XYZ file of C-alpha atoms in Angstrom:
720
model
C 0.000 0.000 0.000
C 2.894 2.335 0.768
C 4.159 2.108 -2.792
C 0.974 3.687 -4.170
C 0.498 6.467 -1.639
C -0.040 9.931 -3.002
C 3.069 12.092 -2.638
C 2.898 14.712 0.087
C 2.234 18.327 -0.696
C 5.191 20.697 -0.842
C 6.023 21.628 2.724
C 8.599 24.051 4.118
C 9.933 21.413 6.542
C 12.094 18.458 5.553
C 11.860 15.573 8.054
C 15.421 14.422 7.363
C 18.751 15.900 8.404
C 20.848 17.465 5.620
C 24.109 16.538 7.365
C 23.240 13.319 9.255
C 25.945 14.049 11.814
C 24.878 12.905 15.268
C 25.091 15.323 18.187
C 24.937 14.182 21.765
C 22.777 16.014 24.263
C 23.110 14.158 27.529
C 19.857 12.758 28.768
C 17.753 12.904 25.585
C 17.773 11.569 22.045
C 17.853 14.166 19.293
C 17.130 12.059 16.204
C 14.848 9.349 14.901
C 16.000 5.902 15.951
C 15.509 2.572 14.210
C 16.073 -0.319 16.591
C 18.788 -2.320 14.867
C 20.571 -5.393 16.203
C 23.451 -3.213 17.440
C 21.127 -0.917 19.387
C 19.278 -3.890 20.900
C 22.544 -5.496 22.025
C 23.940 -2.295 23.508
C 20.717 -1.503 25.380
C 20.580 -5.070 26.702
C 24.080 -4.713 28.163
C 23.129 -1.371 29.710
C 19.911 -2.764 31.209
C 21.861 -5.622 32.754
C 24.185 -3.106 34.381
C 21.333 -0.950 35.648
C 19.749 -4.023 37.280
C 22.856 -5.680 38.663
C 25.356 -2.863 39.148
C 28.134 -5.056 37.756
C 30.574 -2.571 36.292
C 32.560 -3.235 33.144
C 33.470 -2.085 29.655
C 31.561 -2.524 26.393
C 33.182 -1.768 23.019
C 31.146 -0.311 20.131
C 32.924 -0.519 16.768
C 31.915 0.578 13.283
C 33.085 2.529 10.243
C 32.425 6.220 9.641
C 28.749 7.061 9.359
C 27.446 3.770 10.772
C 25.796 5.401 13.798
C 28.254 5.005 16.696
C 27.649 8.501 18.085
C 23.887 8.110 17.619
C 24.069 4.860 19.584
C 25.975 6.712 22.314
C 23.161 9.270 22.528
C 20.605 6.453 22.757
C 22.499 4.828 25.635
C 22.686 8.081 27.575
C 18.995 8.814 27.022
C 17.997 5.265 27.955
C 20.019 5.396 31.171
C 18.269 8.612 32.214
C 14.784 7.479 31.208
C 15.095 4.041 32.825
C 16.107 5.512 36.164
C 14.035 8.684 36.116
C 17.219 10.776 35.963
C 18.527 9.252 39.191
C 21.946 8.286 37.804
C 24.726 10.251 36.172
C 25.413 9.508 32.473
C 28.258 11.373 30.746
C 29.442 11.600 27.133
C 33.148 12.230 26.488
C 34.829 12.874 23.140
C 38.233 11.196 23.300
C 41.110 13.719 23.247
C 44.405 13.328 21.430
C 46.551 10.809 23.290
C 46.452 12.391 26.749
C 44.691 11.121 29.840
C 45.052 14.553 31.395
C 42.788 16.043 28.711
C 40.328 13.209 29.285
C 40.330 13.863 33.027
C 39.834 17.596 32.478
C 36.933 16.891 30.139
C 35.175 14.716 32.731
C 35.745 17.341 35.410
C 34.270 19.943 33.074
C 31.212 17.765 32.415
C 30.641 17.253 36.128
C 31.583 20.833 37.176
C 33.376 21.929 40.316
C 30.104 22.317 42.206
C 29.065 18.740 41.419
C 32.397 17.280 42.530
C 32.255 19.319 45.729
C 28.714 17.994 46.299
C 30.031 14.439 45.996
C 32.560 15.128 48.733
C 29.876 16.851 50.845
C 27.870 13.630 50.758
C 30.768 11.781 52.311
C 31.167 14.369 55.021
C 27.451 14.301 55.797
C 27.456 10.503 55.906
C 29.750 10.419 58.917
C 29.647 12.722 61.959
C 33.300 11.898 62.560
C 34.351 14.243 59.780
C 32.766 17.376 61.251
C 34.717 19.457 63.729
C 33.077 20.470 67.061
C 32.489 24.011 65.802
C 30.755 22.723 62.679
C 33.603 23.549 60.301
C 34.924 20.878 57.931
C 37.812 18.842 59.272
C 39.842 18.275 56.138
C 42.247 15.886 57.842
C 39.526 13.517 59.098
C 37.620 13.719 55.845
C 40.767 13.129 53.838
C 41.520 10.015 55.866
C 38.003 8.690 55.253
C 38.237 9.436 51.517
C 41.652 7.796 51.251
C 40.199 4.628 52.775
C 37.148 4.611 50.510
C 39.196 5.335 47.381
C 41.612 2.496 48.109
C 39.954 0.163 45.543
C 40.658 2.599 42.717
C 43.826 4.444 43.695
C 46.722 3.958 46.074
C 47.695 7.625 45.748
C 46.799 9.288 49.078
C 47.016 12.730 47.464
C 43.685 12.247 45.664
C 41.732 11.838 48.899
C 43.581 14.707 50.552
C 42.896 17.112 47.680
C 39.226 16.124 47.358
C 38.716 16.843 51.074
C 40.291 20.275 50.622
C 37.616 21.179 48.049
C 35.231 21.834 50.964
C 37.362 24.584 52.458
C 36.821 27.907 50.632
C 40.428 28.830 51.410
C 41.822 25.817 49.544
C 39.025 25.053 47.069
C 40.623 26.853 44.102
C 44.067 25.331 44.525
C 42.545 21.871 45.081
C 40.570 22.120 41.842
C 43.701 23.361 40.108
C 45.518 20.179 41.195
C 42.668 17.961 39.997
C 42.896 19.562 36.548
C 46.582 18.676 36.291
C 48.476 21.677 37.640
C 51.269 21.494 40.246
C 50.269 21.639 43.934
C 50.071 25.127 45.420
C 51.542 26.104 48.799
C 48.417 25.050 50.703
C 48.493 21.574 49.181
C 52.234 21.239 49.708
C 51.718 22.132 53.369
C 49.094 19.373 53.574
C 51.622 16.827 52.344
C 50.738 16.693 48.632
C 54.060 16.127 46.809
C 55.130 17.528 43.457
C 53.840 15.559 40.485
C 56.048 12.826 39.048
C 53.687 11.380 36.416
C 50.851 13.729 35.415
C 49.214 11.168 33.113
C 49.056 8.450 35.793
C 47.710 11.002 38.273
C 44.968 11.829 35.742
C 43.987 8.149 35.541
C 43.767 8.030 39.350
C 41.500 11.098 39.350
C 39.253 9.464 36.731
C 38.923 6.371 38.889
C 38.151 8.433 41.979
C 35.432 10.386 40.169
C 33.883 7.147 38.888
C 33.753 5.744 42.414
C 32.315 8.909 43.962
C 29.633 9.271 41.267
C 28.719 5.609 41.507
C 28.349 5.742 45.280
C 26.167 8.840 45.196
C 23.887 7.855 42.308
C 24.039 4.075 42.623
C 25.244 3.779 39.015
C 27.585 5.728 36.725
C 27.575 5.514 32.903
C 30.364 6.988 30.749
C 30.518 6.858 26.945
C 34.004 7.512 25.535
C 33.618 8.183 21.809
C 36.219 8.122 19.000
C 38.743 6.163 21.053
C 40.604 5.222 17.856
C 41.921 8.787 17.469
C 43.099 8.679 21.088
C 45.069 5.512 20.344
C 46.346 6.409 16.869
C 47.706 9.858 17.768
C 51.473 10.224 17.391
C 51.708 7.065 15.270
C 50.114 4.590 17.671
C 49.908 3.956 21.410
C 53.050 3.221 23.376
C 53.452 0.814 26.263
C 52.751 3.550 28.815
C 49.517 4.522 27.079
C 48.369 0.894 26.961
C 49.226 0.390 30.622
C 47.232 3.463 31.625
C 44.277 2.522 29.445
C 44.292 -0.941 30.980
C 44.381 0.667 34.411
C 41.491 2.973 33.474
C 39.282 0.033 32.468
C 40.248 -1.776 35.680
C 39.396 1.264 37.816
C 35.975 1.790 36.245
C 35.140 -1.882 36.805
C 36.297 -1.655 40.436
C 34.212 1.505 40.890
C 31.107 -0.291 39.597
C 30.824 2.040 36.603
C 29.632 1.209 33.082
C 32.160 2.330 30.467
C 31.379 2.330 26.731
C 34.304 2.840 24.355
C 33.386 3.579 20.726
C 35.590 3.822 17.662
C 36.551 2.472 14.258
C 37.077 -1.290 13.862
C 40.862 -0.773 13.914
C 40.497 0.334 17.527
C 40.461 -3.266 18.736
C 43.703 -4.051 16.887
C 45.439 -1.071 18.489
C 44.802 -2.416 21.974
C 47.388 -4.597 23.654
C 46.333 -8.177 24.549
C 46.064 -7.130 28.205
C 43.567 -4.377 27.377
C 41.521 -6.571 25.033
C 41.110 -9.143 27.790
C 39.615 -6.507 30.082
C 36.992 -5.428 27.536
C 33.667 -7.179 27.857
C 31.051 -7.498 25.110
C 31.735 -6.068 21.641
C 28.865 -4.426 19.743
C 29.441 -4.133 15.991
C 27.493 -1.553 14.024
C 25.777 -3.079 11.026
C 24.251 -1.791 7.800
C 20.583 -0.868 7.649
C 18.279 -3.146 5.692
C 15.664 -1.840 3.271
C 13.035 -2.596 5.910
C 15.021 -0.518 8.434
C 15.153 2.339 5.927
C 11.389 2.263 5.430
C 10.887 2.181 9.197
C 13.207 5.185 9.540
C 11.350 7.153 6.858
C 7.984 6.506 8.494
C 9.246 7.388 11.986
C 10.859 10.578 10.727
C 7.651 11.756 9.068
C 5.597 10.745 12.099
C 7.882 12.821 14.294
C 7.695 15.840 11.967
C 4.169 15.728 10.566
C 2.302 13.458 12.960
C 1.707 10.874 10.225
C 3.804 7.749 9.590
C 3.989 7.454 5.818
C 6.488 6.201 3.275
C 5.634 8.572 0.390
C 7.236 10.136 -1.588
C 9.456 7.029 -1.362
C 8.294 3.613 -2.521
C 9.230 0.076 -1.565
C 11.200 -0.272 -4.803
C 13.154 2.984 -4.418
C 14.045 2.236 -0.789
C 15.401 -1.161 -1.878
C 17.437 0.532 -4.605
C 18.609 3.305 -2.277
C 19.742 0.772 0.330
C 21.731 -1.240 -2.217
C 23.510 1.803 -3.654
C 24.545 3.127 -0.235
C 25.408 -0.284 1.260
C 22.976 0.545 4.060
C 25.332 3.098 5.680
C 23.080 5.307 7.865
C 24.793 8.648 7.231
C 24.683 8.197 3.461
C 21.048 7.087 3.586
C 19.863 9.986 5.726
C 21.607 12.593 3.575
C 20.128 11.112 0.422
C 16.675 10.896 2.007
C 16.894 14.628 2.694
C 17.770 15.535 -0.897
C 15.355 13.067 -2.474
C 12.490 14.256 -0.278
C 13.276 17.870 -1.136
C 13.330 17.194 -4.863
C 10.203 15.012 -4.829
C 8.270 17.586 -2.794
C 9.201 20.404 -5.160
C 8.387 18.361 -8.285
C 5.269 16.868 -6.666
C 6.262 13.366 -7.825
C 7.331 10.143 -6.120
C 11.032 9.343 -5.799
C 12.280 7.394 -8.841
C 15.335 5.238 -9.519
C 16.729 7.948 -11.775
C 16.369 10.538 -8.998
C 18.232 8.210 -6.635
C 21.149 7.793 -9.062
C 21.362 11.521 -9.723
C 21.344 12.305 -5.992
C 24.098 9.752 -5.353
C 26.271 11.265 -8.067
C 25.761 14.808 -6.807
C 26.359 13.978 -3.139
C 29.214 11.455 -3.448
C 31.117 12.670 -6.518
C 32.643 15.485 -4.477
C 35.986 15.371 -6.260
C 36.325 15.933 -9.992
C 38.175 13.623 -12.347
C 40.615 16.462 -13.013
C 41.443 16.765 -9.316
C 41.941 13.014 -8.941
C 44.054 12.896 -12.110
C 46.287 15.547 -10.543
C 46.620 13.384 -7.422
C 47.549 10.384 -9.578
C 50.244 12.442 -11.308
C 51.652 13.521 -7.942
C 51.796 9.950 -6.639
C 53.473 8.576 -9.760
C 55.932 11.471 -9.836
C 56.847 11.172 -6.156
C 57.364 7.423 -6.513
C 59.635 7.991 -9.499
C 57.580 6.140 -12.119
C 57.635 7.230 -15.741
C 54.122 7.409 -17.144
C 52.051 8.531 -20.113
C 48.720 10.378 -19.994
C 45.772 9.341 -22.192
C 47.776 6.483 -23.686
C 46.166 4.532 -26.518
C 46.191 0.786 -25.863
C 44.995 -1.222 -28.865
C 43.386 0.264 -31.953
C 42.047 3.740 -32.624
C 38.563 2.424 -31.921
C 39.489 1.852 -28.268
C 39.381 4.534 -25.606
C 42.762 5.662 -24.262
C 43.666 4.748 -20.693
C 44.031 7.646 -18.259
C 47.572 6.636 -17.188
C 50.001 4.076 -18.565
C 53.040 3.099 -16.464
C 55.301 1.028 -18.748
C 57.638 -1.701 -17.614
C 60.996 -0.651 -19.044
C 61.964 -2.111 -22.459
C 59.006 -4.504 -22.523
C 55.575 -4.396 -24.055
C 54.056 -4.521 -20.604
C 52.854 -2.121 -17.969
C 50.187 -0.971 -15.563
C 47.049 0.983 -16.498
C 45.243 3.375 -14.173
C 41.623 3.950 -15.179
C 39.453 6.694 -13.700
C 35.676 6.393 -13.593
C 32.843 8.210 -11.866
C 30.305 6.534 -9.569
C 29.320 3.029 -10.633
C 25.609 2.736 -9.929
C 24.232 0.372 -12.580
C 25.057 -3.184 -13.619
C 25.439 -1.892 -17.185
C 28.302 0.328 -16.003
C 29.970 -2.684 -14.371
C 29.676 -4.644 -17.615
C 31.186 -1.776 -19.613
C 34.215 -1.577 -17.298
C 34.733 -5.337 -17.429
C 34.614 -5.266 -21.239
C 37.204 -2.501 -21.253
C 39.605 -4.561 -19.146
C 39.195 -7.502 -21.491
C 40.006 -5.241 -24.469
C 43.127 -3.843 -22.752
C 44.463 -7.306 -21.960
C 43.720 -8.485 -25.485
C 45.876 -5.619 -26.837
C 48.604 -5.945 -24.153
C 48.490 -9.404 -22.536
C 51.205 -8.511 -20.022
C 49.326 -5.690 -18.328
C 47.762 -4.913 -14.981
C 44.746 -2.627 -14.607
C 43.909 -0.477 -11.553
C 40.459 1.115 -11.340
C 39.991 4.366 -9.408
C 36.363 5.257 -8.672
C 35.792 8.997 -8.251
C 32.523 8.832 -6.355
C 30.542 5.923 -4.973
C 30.913 2.184 -5.536
C 28.386 -0.149 -3.876
C 29.911 -3.232 -2.237
C 28.041 -5.573 -4.604
C 29.544 -3.925 -7.695
C 32.987 -3.721 -6.076
C 33.003 -7.518 -5.670
C 32.053 -8.001 -9.333
C 34.795 -5.651 -10.549
C 37.458 -7.181 -8.286
C 37.075 -10.479 -10.152
C 38.093 -8.847 -13.451
C 40.599 -6.159 -12.464
C 44.087 -6.859 -11.203
C 43.370 -5.460 -7.761
C 40.312 -4.368 -5.819
C 39.017 -1.013 -7.128
C 40.183 2.050 -5.208
C 37.382 4.380 -4.136
C 38.878 7.863 -3.965
C 39.333 9.203 -0.437
C 41.645 12.241 -0.195
C 43.385 11.097 2.977
C 44.161 7.496 2.026
C 44.337 7.695 -1.778
C 48.080 8.464 -2.207
C 49.073 5.484 -0.067
C 46.482 3.168 -1.672
C 47.480 4.038 -5.226
C 51.210 3.916 -4.523
C 50.930 0.444 -2.998
C 48.732 -0.851 -5.846
C 51.094 0.372 -8.582
C 54.162 -1.094 -6.869
C 52.452 -4.441 -6.303
C 51.152 -4.589 -9.893
C 54.526 -3.891 -11.497
C 56.233 -6.324 -9.128
C 53.823 -9.061 -10.220
C 54.555 -8.276 -13.870
C 58.309 -8.484 -13.289
C 57.936 -11.852 -11.608
C 55.606 -13.173 -14.318
C 57.943 -12.043 -17.130
C 61.047 -13.324 -15.351
C 62.965 -10.054 -15.577
C 66.710 -10.582 -15.069
C 68.334 -9.196 -11.960
C 70.465 -6.613 -13.780
C 67.450 -5.106 -15.566
C 65.456 -4.962 -12.329
C 68.301 -3.250 -10.468
C 68.795 -0.719 -13.281
C 65.068 0.047 -13.326
C 65.004 0.623 -9.567
C 68.116 2.834 -9.673
C 66.553 4.995 -12.398
C 63.355 5.281 -10.402
C 65.303 6.308 -7.290
C 67.126 8.953 -9.321
C 63.810 10.349 -10.552
C 62.521 10.371 -6.960
C 65.599 12.287 -5.791
C 65.216 14.813 -8.606
C 61.540 15.325 -7.776
C 62.324 15.634 -4.072
C 64.984 18.269 -4.787
C 62.489 20.277 -6.822
C 59.946 20.055 -4.006
C 62.534 21.242 -1.479
C 63.433 24.193 -3.704
C 59.768 25.171 -4.067
C 59.273 24.850 -0.315
C 62.344 26.957 0.360
C 61.029 29.655 -1.949
C 57.638 29.606 -0.197
C 59.313 29.828 3.219
C 61.293 32.851 2.051
C 58.050 34.530 1.013
C 56.441 33.734 4.376
C 59.504 35.030 6.212
C 59.353 38.295 4.261
C 55.654 38.641 5.060
C 56.332 38.083 8.769
C 59.062 40.704 8.778
C 56.705 43.150 7.111
C 54.008 42.417 9.706
C 56.412 42.877 12.609
C 57.563 46.238 11.227
C 53.992 47.457 10.811
C 53.137 49.943 13.605
C 49.431 49.491 12.902
C 49.720 45.779 13.554
C 51.617 46.383 16.804
C 49.355 49.082 18.152
C 46.067 47.477 17.116
C 46.106 43.729 17.779
C 43.348 41.518 16.289
C 39.996 41.995 17.924
C 36.690 40.261 17.999
C 35.000 40.476 14.544
C 32.629 43.406 14.283
C 29.102 42.026 14.404
C 27.619 45.325 13.216
C 29.589 45.292 9.929
C 27.921 42.177 8.543
C 24.527 41.974 6.808
C 23.627 38.824 8.732
C 21.015 38.865 11.519
C 22.496 39.591 14.935
C 22.311 36.035 16.357
C 23.932 34.537 13.247
C 26.669 37.175 13.147
C 27.389 36.592 16.834
C 27.607 32.856 16.163
C 30.398 33.376 13.629
C 32.096 35.963 15.825
C 32.005 33.602 18.805
C 33.448 30.780 16.695
C 36.410 32.899 15.547
C 36.987 34.232 19.064
C 36.767 30.727 20.531
C 39.323 29.445 18.034
C 41.685 32.318 18.846
C 41.235 31.581 22.536
C 41.945 27.877 22.077
C 45.193 28.382 20.184
C 46.438 31.553 21.870
C 49.176 31.591 19.230
C 48.608 35.076 17.820
C 48.538 36.690 21.237
C 51.652 34.887 22.470
C 53.462 35.819 19.263
C 52.568 39.506 19.657
C 53.605 39.546 23.302
C 56.893 37.805 22.518
C 57.771 40.816 20.347
C 56.549 43.394 22.841
C 57.651 46.955 21.981
C 60.086 48.856 24.145
C 58.711 50.059 27.448
C 56.657 46.950 28.183
C 57.524 44.246 30.681
C 60.633 42.619 29.182
C 60.535 39.651 31.552
C 57.004 38.773 30.464
C 58.009 39.035 26.803
C 60.926 36.660 27.401
C 58.624 34.194 29.160
C 56.176 34.317 26.258
C 58.968 33.710 23.766
C 60.169 30.752 25.824
C 56.642 29.342 25.935
C 56.386 29.566 22.151
C 59.776 27.921 21.613
C 58.872 25.116 23.966
C 55.525 24.505 22.322
C 56.738 24.717 18.730
C 59.342 22.003 19.317
C 56.458 19.547 19.318
C 55.288 18.297 15.932
C 51.861 17.741 17.481
C 51.675 21.459 18.309
C 52.840 22.387 14.801
C 50.173 20.175 13.233
C 47.530 21.529 15.608
C 48.383 25.129 14.726
C 48.083 24.262 11.043
C 44.681 22.688 11.670
C 43.515 25.752 13.590
C 44.544 28.074 10.748
C 42.699 25.959 8.172
C 39.641 25.866 10.437
C 39.711 29.651 10.797
C 39.877 30.126 7.011
C 37.057 27.610 6.620
C 34.825 29.443 9.102
C 35.564 32.784 7.434
C 34.797 31.379 3.966
C 31.589 29.811 5.292
C 30.579 33.158 6.800
C 31.284 34.956 3.508
C 29.176 32.446 1.589
C 26.307 32.740 4.067
C 26.458 36.551 3.889
C 26.150 36.480 0.091
C 23.295 33.978 0.324
C 21.466 36.089 2.907
C 21.832 39.296 0.895
C 20.307 37.628 -2.167
C 17.599 35.905 -0.137
C 16.642 39.145 1.620
C 16.417 41.144 -1.634
C 14.599 38.574 -3.769
C 13.587 35.292 -2.077
C 13.501 32.331 -4.470
C 12.038 28.805 -4.085
C 15.441 27.128 -4.070
C 17.034 29.359 -1.432
C 16.867 26.744 1.325
C 18.495 24.189 -0.969
C 21.347 26.605 -1.630
C 21.743 27.238 2.107
C 21.813 23.482 2.710
C 24.566 23.100 0.127
C 26.618 25.764 1.904
C 26.178 23.955 5.220
C 27.008 20.597 3.635
C 30.145 22.046 2.080
C 31.284 23.314 5.475
C 30.523 19.969 7.144
C 32.129 18.017 4.324
C 35.415 19.911 4.701
C 35.335 20.167 8.505
C 34.752 16.426 8.729
C 38.240 15.813 7.314
C 39.962 18.251 9.674
C 41.605 16.466 12.634
C 40.043 18.782 15.216
C 41.144 16.472 18.018
C 44.669 17.784 17.425
C 43.586 21.111 18.921
C 43.557 19.486 22.353
C 47.361 19.709 22.494
C 47.128 23.511 22.400
C 45.637 23.689 25.894
C 48.824 25.123 27.376
C 48.832 27.949 24.792
C 45.152 28.772 25.311
C 44.368 32.268 26.577
C 41.298 33.611 28.385
C 38.795 35.579 26.337
C 39.075 39.355 25.993
C 42.435 39.368 27.745
C 40.917 39.071 31.210
C 42.886 37.057 33.754
C 41.417 33.652 34.428
C 42.146 31.479 37.422
C 43.915 28.202 36.580
C 40.944 26.182 37.887
C 38.786 27.675 35.145
C 41.067 26.774 32.276
C 39.592 23.351 31.496
C 36.083 24.772 31.712
C 36.977 27.580 29.271
C 38.491 25.013 26.892
C 35.310 22.929 26.822
C 33.046 25.939 26.329
C 35.233 27.440 23.593
C 35.479 24.286 21.517
C 31.722 23.685 21.705
C 31.158 27.002 19.871
C 32.432 25.847 16.462
C 31.468 22.191 16.876
C 28.292 21.782 14.810
C 28.437 25.369 13.574
C 26.560 24.800 10.302
C 23.501 23.249 11.948
C 23.133 26.212 14.325
C 23.633 28.733 11.496
C 20.969 27.044 9.377
C 18.483 26.882 12.252
C 18.893 30.571 13.060
C 18.603 31.648 9.426
C 15.519 29.515 8.797
C 13.850 30.951 11.897
C 14.999 34.529 11.224
């Protein structure tokens, strides 16, 4: 019956998300949920914990876009709803290879007041920790806390510092210590020694917080998302990192807490055997079936319009849509948004042709010209000689995009570029082309590069004909994938043809020489660019205007955007400047005469110390790209708003959605987790002094400003 429903009338509201990027709001679900096997398994493990209180760790693994973060939101919401909000459930986004950042994030989620309230509960539970005059007895309370925290930490300093949170005179310095800073005079007088291992201390604090929260609320649920980036930072986890992660899992289990760690499938392989043994059940995200997709469409429209209907989709188009996207939730939701929008505007049901066109538009983000340029760079860097648009066979045949010959032999490797493969006829055409190439040059290998989308079913069919599995273009992994495929293909040809040792050695020497020549050219170009940058910096430092008028918060009044939207962009830029602190430290390091020289020297030393780290260098580069991205996004939105305000057109919302999708599509590839390493360079907003205890809180608030920026911009503009 659903397949013959009348299409809905054109409505200003689209029930599907244009970005399909999950956001976590602790305590409530924000999106439509289809109960898949993964969600059922995860909720079953959580329900068992809520009934029994048996703490432990559950791993949730899945590729990008398979719904891991959405599942995290469901777990948090379910924990709150099942207990009437009686327990504490916290979502944490894994930082970049530092337990101190993780500890600071949890402290920020709980807040200083909440942690102090946990300690107050312990004082109230025993009259022995209250002095005769009613004032807190930090020594007695500290002794009690040290005894109760024994299962999770043998460090007596944790109990001592937590007890000192109750004294207004020592509260600030105690919180400062918990967030990773050295002990102040008051703590030193209380017997808290100088830190030896900040990271291990952070793990002990995490365990203590888990125990305190669990005792107060009866249960404690923590979801740690994107753990793979935590483990893969700096080239992979070391022994110390693995030992601390193992200790963290052990502490949460001892505290009776429920820990969920989510990440890519490679996460499990990054763990040491000791850590893997401590992880309990593993929940694997799976693809959505066509029935799941139809259920999702109906639920989404019920939530938006109050009516559960499948139209403008049909049973046939949902089957086709599911096959083309391999059932990946993020792809499906984005396509549902665009297909619904187009069907509503045309007042027609969704067709197979509309599905194919939407897939090509949404997934063919790179052009063949851009990918061809990447292929040229890879072949050049690896030292291969190659020919573009080489004719293999007769004039009736199409030329191959790249031909890499095997020296002095009628043999070589072809690289073919094709756009999205969405029909079986396109698979047949590619297979016929490979057959024709091998008929013309029997000793040849063929590598297919798909610039767009390739369903898993078609990929399996093509892999049987081509030399290697087709490469689906991904900017981050493509150079390595192509380089490895070309080397392996030519090595197989050499072995099959029985190339003599002398010829093979000569070929490799020539390739190495070409690599060295190309590397020298790259170094010369880089040197020239560095000279230009150095000249620009000298010019900036000589500019009196730049010295006397440092960068300020963007002027909200100078933009045509509505006030709330303009402030959103201004806050994002200011938050990014606050997180990095680089510009301010650089200005202060070159303070003009008459200012505090000692402070300038200290700032210069801070910069030198930070810039020695490659992680800091990479993070600064990421922050600069993010700033340019936000500024370009703002410029595009300003132009859109000016046109929309002067002469509104029916497709304006579509154009705004494309702007937001462009921002999300680029921001998704930026390693924003790298910004965590800039915490020591971060500066308080507006130049006001900020107490050290507030630094982690400022970090969390600042980063949240530009996280999910496009969705907030769109919502404000639509409601303006």
